[in-house]
Coordinates of C-alpha atoms in Angstrom, one line a residue:
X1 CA 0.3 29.1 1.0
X2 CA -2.1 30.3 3.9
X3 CA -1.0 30.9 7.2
X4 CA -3.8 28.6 8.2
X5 CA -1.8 25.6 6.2
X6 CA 1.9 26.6 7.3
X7 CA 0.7 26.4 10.9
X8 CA -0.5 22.5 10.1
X9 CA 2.6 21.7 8.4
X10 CA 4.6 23.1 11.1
X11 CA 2.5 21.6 13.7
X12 CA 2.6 18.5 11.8
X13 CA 6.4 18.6 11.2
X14 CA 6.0 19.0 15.2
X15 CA 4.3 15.7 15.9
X16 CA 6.7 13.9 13.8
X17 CA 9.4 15.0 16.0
X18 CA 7.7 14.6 19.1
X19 CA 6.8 11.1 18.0
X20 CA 10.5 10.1 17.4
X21 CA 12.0 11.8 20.4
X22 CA 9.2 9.9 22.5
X23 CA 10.3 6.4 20.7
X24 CA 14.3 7.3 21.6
X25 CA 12.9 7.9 25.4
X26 CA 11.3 4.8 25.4
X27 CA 14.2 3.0 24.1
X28 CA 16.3 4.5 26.5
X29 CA 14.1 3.8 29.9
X30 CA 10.8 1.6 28.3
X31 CA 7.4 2.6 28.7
X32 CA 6.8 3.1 31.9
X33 CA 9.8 5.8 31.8
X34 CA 7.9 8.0 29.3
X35 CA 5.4 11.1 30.2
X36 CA 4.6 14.1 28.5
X37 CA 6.1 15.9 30.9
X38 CA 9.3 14.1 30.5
X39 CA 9.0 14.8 26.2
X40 CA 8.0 18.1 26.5
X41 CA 11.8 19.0 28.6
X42 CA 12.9 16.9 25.8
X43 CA 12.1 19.0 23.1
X44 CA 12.3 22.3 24.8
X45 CA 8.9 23.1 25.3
X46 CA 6.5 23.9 27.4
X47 CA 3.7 21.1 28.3
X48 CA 0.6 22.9 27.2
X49 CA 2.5 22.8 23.8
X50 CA 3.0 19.0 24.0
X51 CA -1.1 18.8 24.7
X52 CA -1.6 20.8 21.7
X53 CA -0.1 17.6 19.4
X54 CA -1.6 14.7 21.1
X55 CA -5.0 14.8 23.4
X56 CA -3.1 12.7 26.0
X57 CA -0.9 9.9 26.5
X58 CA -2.9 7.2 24.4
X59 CA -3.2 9.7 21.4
X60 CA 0.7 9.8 21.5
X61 CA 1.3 6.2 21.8
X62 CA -0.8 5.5 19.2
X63 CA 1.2 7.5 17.2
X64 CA 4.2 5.8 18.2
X65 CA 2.1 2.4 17.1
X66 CA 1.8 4.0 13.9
X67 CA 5.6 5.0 13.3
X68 CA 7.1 1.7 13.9
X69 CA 4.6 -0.2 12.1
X70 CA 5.6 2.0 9.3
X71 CA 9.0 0.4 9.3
X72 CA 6.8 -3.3 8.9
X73 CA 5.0 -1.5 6.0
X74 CA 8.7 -0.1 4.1
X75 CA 9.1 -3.7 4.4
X76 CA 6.1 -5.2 2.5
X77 CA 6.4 -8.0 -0.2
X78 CA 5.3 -7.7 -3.8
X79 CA 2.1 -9.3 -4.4
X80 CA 3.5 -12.1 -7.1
X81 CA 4.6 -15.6 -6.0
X82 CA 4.2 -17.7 -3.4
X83 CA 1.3 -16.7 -0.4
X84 CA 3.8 -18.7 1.9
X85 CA 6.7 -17.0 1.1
X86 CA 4.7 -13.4 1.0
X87 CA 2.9 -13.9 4.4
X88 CA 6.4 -15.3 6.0
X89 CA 8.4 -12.3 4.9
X90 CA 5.2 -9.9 6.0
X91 CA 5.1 -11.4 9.6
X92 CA 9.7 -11.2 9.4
X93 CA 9.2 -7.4 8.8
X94 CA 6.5 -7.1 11.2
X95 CA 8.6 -8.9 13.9
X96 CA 12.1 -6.8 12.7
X97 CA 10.0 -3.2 13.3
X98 CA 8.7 -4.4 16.5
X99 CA 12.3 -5.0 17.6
X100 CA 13.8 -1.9 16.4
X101 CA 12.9 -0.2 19.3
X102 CA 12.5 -1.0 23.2
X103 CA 8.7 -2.3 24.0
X104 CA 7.6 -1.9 20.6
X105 CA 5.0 -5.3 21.3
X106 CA 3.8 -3.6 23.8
X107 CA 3.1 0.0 22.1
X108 CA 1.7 -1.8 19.1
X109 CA -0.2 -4.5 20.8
X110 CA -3.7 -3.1 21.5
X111 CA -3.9 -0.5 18.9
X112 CA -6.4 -0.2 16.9
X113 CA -6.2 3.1 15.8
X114 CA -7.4 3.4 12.2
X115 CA -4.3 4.9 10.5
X116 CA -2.4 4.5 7.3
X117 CA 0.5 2.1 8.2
X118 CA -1.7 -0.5 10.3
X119 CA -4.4 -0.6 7.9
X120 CA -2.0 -1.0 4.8
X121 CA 0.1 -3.7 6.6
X122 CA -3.0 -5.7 7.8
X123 CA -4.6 -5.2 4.6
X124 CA -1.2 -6.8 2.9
X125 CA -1.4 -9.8 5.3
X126 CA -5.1 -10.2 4.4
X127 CA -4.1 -10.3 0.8
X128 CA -1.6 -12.5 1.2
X129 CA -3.8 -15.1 3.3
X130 CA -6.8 -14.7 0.8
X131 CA -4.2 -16.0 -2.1
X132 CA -3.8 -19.1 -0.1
X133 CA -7.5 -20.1 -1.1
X134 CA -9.3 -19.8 2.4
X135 CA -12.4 -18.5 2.2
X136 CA -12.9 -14.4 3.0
X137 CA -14.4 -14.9 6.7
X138 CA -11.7 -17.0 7.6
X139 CA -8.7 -15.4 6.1
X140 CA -9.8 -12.3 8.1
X141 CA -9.5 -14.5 11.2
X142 CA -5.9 -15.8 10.0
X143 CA -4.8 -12.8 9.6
X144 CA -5.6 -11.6 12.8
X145 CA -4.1 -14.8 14.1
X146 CA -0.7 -14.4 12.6
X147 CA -0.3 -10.8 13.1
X148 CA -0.9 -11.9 16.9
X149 CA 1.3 -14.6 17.2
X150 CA 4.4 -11.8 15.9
X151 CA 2.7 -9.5 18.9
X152 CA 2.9 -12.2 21.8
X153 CA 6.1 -13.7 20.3
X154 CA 7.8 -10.8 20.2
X155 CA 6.7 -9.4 24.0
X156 CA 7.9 -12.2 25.6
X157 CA 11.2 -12.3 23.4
X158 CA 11.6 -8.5 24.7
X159 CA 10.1 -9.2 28.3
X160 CA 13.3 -11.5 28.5
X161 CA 16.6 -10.5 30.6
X162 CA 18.3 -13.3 30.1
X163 CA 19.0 -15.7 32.7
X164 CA 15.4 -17.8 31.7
X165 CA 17.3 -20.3 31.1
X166 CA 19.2 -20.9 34.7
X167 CA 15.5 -20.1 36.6
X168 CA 13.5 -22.9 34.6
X169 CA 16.8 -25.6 35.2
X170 CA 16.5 -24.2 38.8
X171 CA 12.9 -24.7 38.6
X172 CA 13.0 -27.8 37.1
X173 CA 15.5 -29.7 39.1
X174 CA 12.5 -29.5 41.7
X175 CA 11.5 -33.1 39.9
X176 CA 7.7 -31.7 40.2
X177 CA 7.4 -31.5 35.7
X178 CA 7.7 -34.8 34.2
X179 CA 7.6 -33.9 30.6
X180 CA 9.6 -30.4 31.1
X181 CA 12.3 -31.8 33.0
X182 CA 12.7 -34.4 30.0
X183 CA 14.1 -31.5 28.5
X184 CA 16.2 -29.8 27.0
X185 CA 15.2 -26.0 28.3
X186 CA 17.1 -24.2 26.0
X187 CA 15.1 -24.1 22.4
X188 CA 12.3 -22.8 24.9
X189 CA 14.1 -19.8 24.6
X190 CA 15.2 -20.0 21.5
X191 CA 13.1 -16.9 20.3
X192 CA 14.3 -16.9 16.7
X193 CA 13.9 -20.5 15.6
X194 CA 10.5 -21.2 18.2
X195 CA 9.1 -17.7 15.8
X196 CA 10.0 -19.5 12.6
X197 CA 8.4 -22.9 13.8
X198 CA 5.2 -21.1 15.5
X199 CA 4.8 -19.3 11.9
X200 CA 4.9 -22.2 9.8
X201 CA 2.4 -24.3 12.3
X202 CA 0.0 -21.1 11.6
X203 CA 0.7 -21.5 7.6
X204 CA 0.0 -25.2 7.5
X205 CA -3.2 -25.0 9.4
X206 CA -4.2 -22.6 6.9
X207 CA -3.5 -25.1 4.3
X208 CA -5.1 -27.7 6.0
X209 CA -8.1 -25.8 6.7
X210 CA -8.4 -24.8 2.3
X211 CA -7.5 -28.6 1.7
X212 CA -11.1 -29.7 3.4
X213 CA -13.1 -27.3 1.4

């Protein structure tokens, strides 16, 4: 082996860390809590040595992007039976690696860097939604629109702290929102079953939309 490959590999091996020690300090403070400076203490080095590994901040979020959408992509259904039941469990998986780690909606959402574990897990989706019968233009747009509802679902579902529920009642007692105050507040924040409801209103359009063709 040449020196010039052991010095990618270890560099490589480098980023990997980095990459997972900068996920742990986002889990432990979110986002906002995580600089380069602040990774490169982490790890022991110097920051210059950080700036080697990623060109900034972005370059290393995107990285971040990539290693949790990895754990969507571990995740990924076969490509027999049911479109359905294959886009359902790809947007589940999509939704459980999102949630494995503090802000992960937001560190995902907005990426579009062109690496291995977002293009394999949209091109699964795309698969999946082409097997229902729409036609290629608009299966493209479906899948966009499904792997965006898991994104917005799932930042609002971690953007939550927890006491919604008394602030809208609070809110709501005002008498000022007829059809709210009708009530009841709490399946609005029901997070898992308002996912599993939003999904299958995104699957039936899609039938409905390959039943007029």
């Amino acid at each position: 082996m040449s020196t010039g490959t052991k010095r990618a590999g270890i560099a490589a091996t480098r980023a990997e860390r980095a990459v997972a020690e900068a996920l742990d300090l986002v889990d432990a403070g979110g986002l906002e809590a995580l600089t380069m400076r602040q990774l490169a203490d982490r790890m022991g080095l110097h920051l210059p040595a950080i700036y080697r590994l990623f060109d900034g901040k972005d370059a290393l979020i995107d990285e971040m992007a990539e290693a949790i959408l990895a754990g969507a992509v571990a995740k990924l259904p076969g490509e027999d039976g049911d479109w359905k039941d294959r886009v359902r469990a790809m947007a589940a998986g999509l939704r459980t690696a999102l949630l494995a780690h503090r802000d992960g909606a937001r560190i995902v959402g907005g990426n579009y860097a062109a690496k291995r574990s977002n293009l394999t897990f949209v091109d699964s989706l795309l698969g999946g939604l082409l097997a229902s019968g729409l036609p290629r233009q608009r299966a493209i747009w479906a899948t966009s629109a499904v792997f965006c509802y898991v994104l917005g679902e799932t930042l609002e579902e971690q953007g939550a702290t927890g006491d919604e529920v008394e602030v809208l009642k609070s809110v709501l007692g005002k008498r000022k929102y007829g059809h709210l105050e009708a009530g009841p507040v709490e399946p609005m924040l029901d997070f898992d079953e308002r996912f599993r409801f939003g999904l299958e209103l995104l699957l039936a359009g899609v039938d409905a939309l390959v039943e007029r063709r």
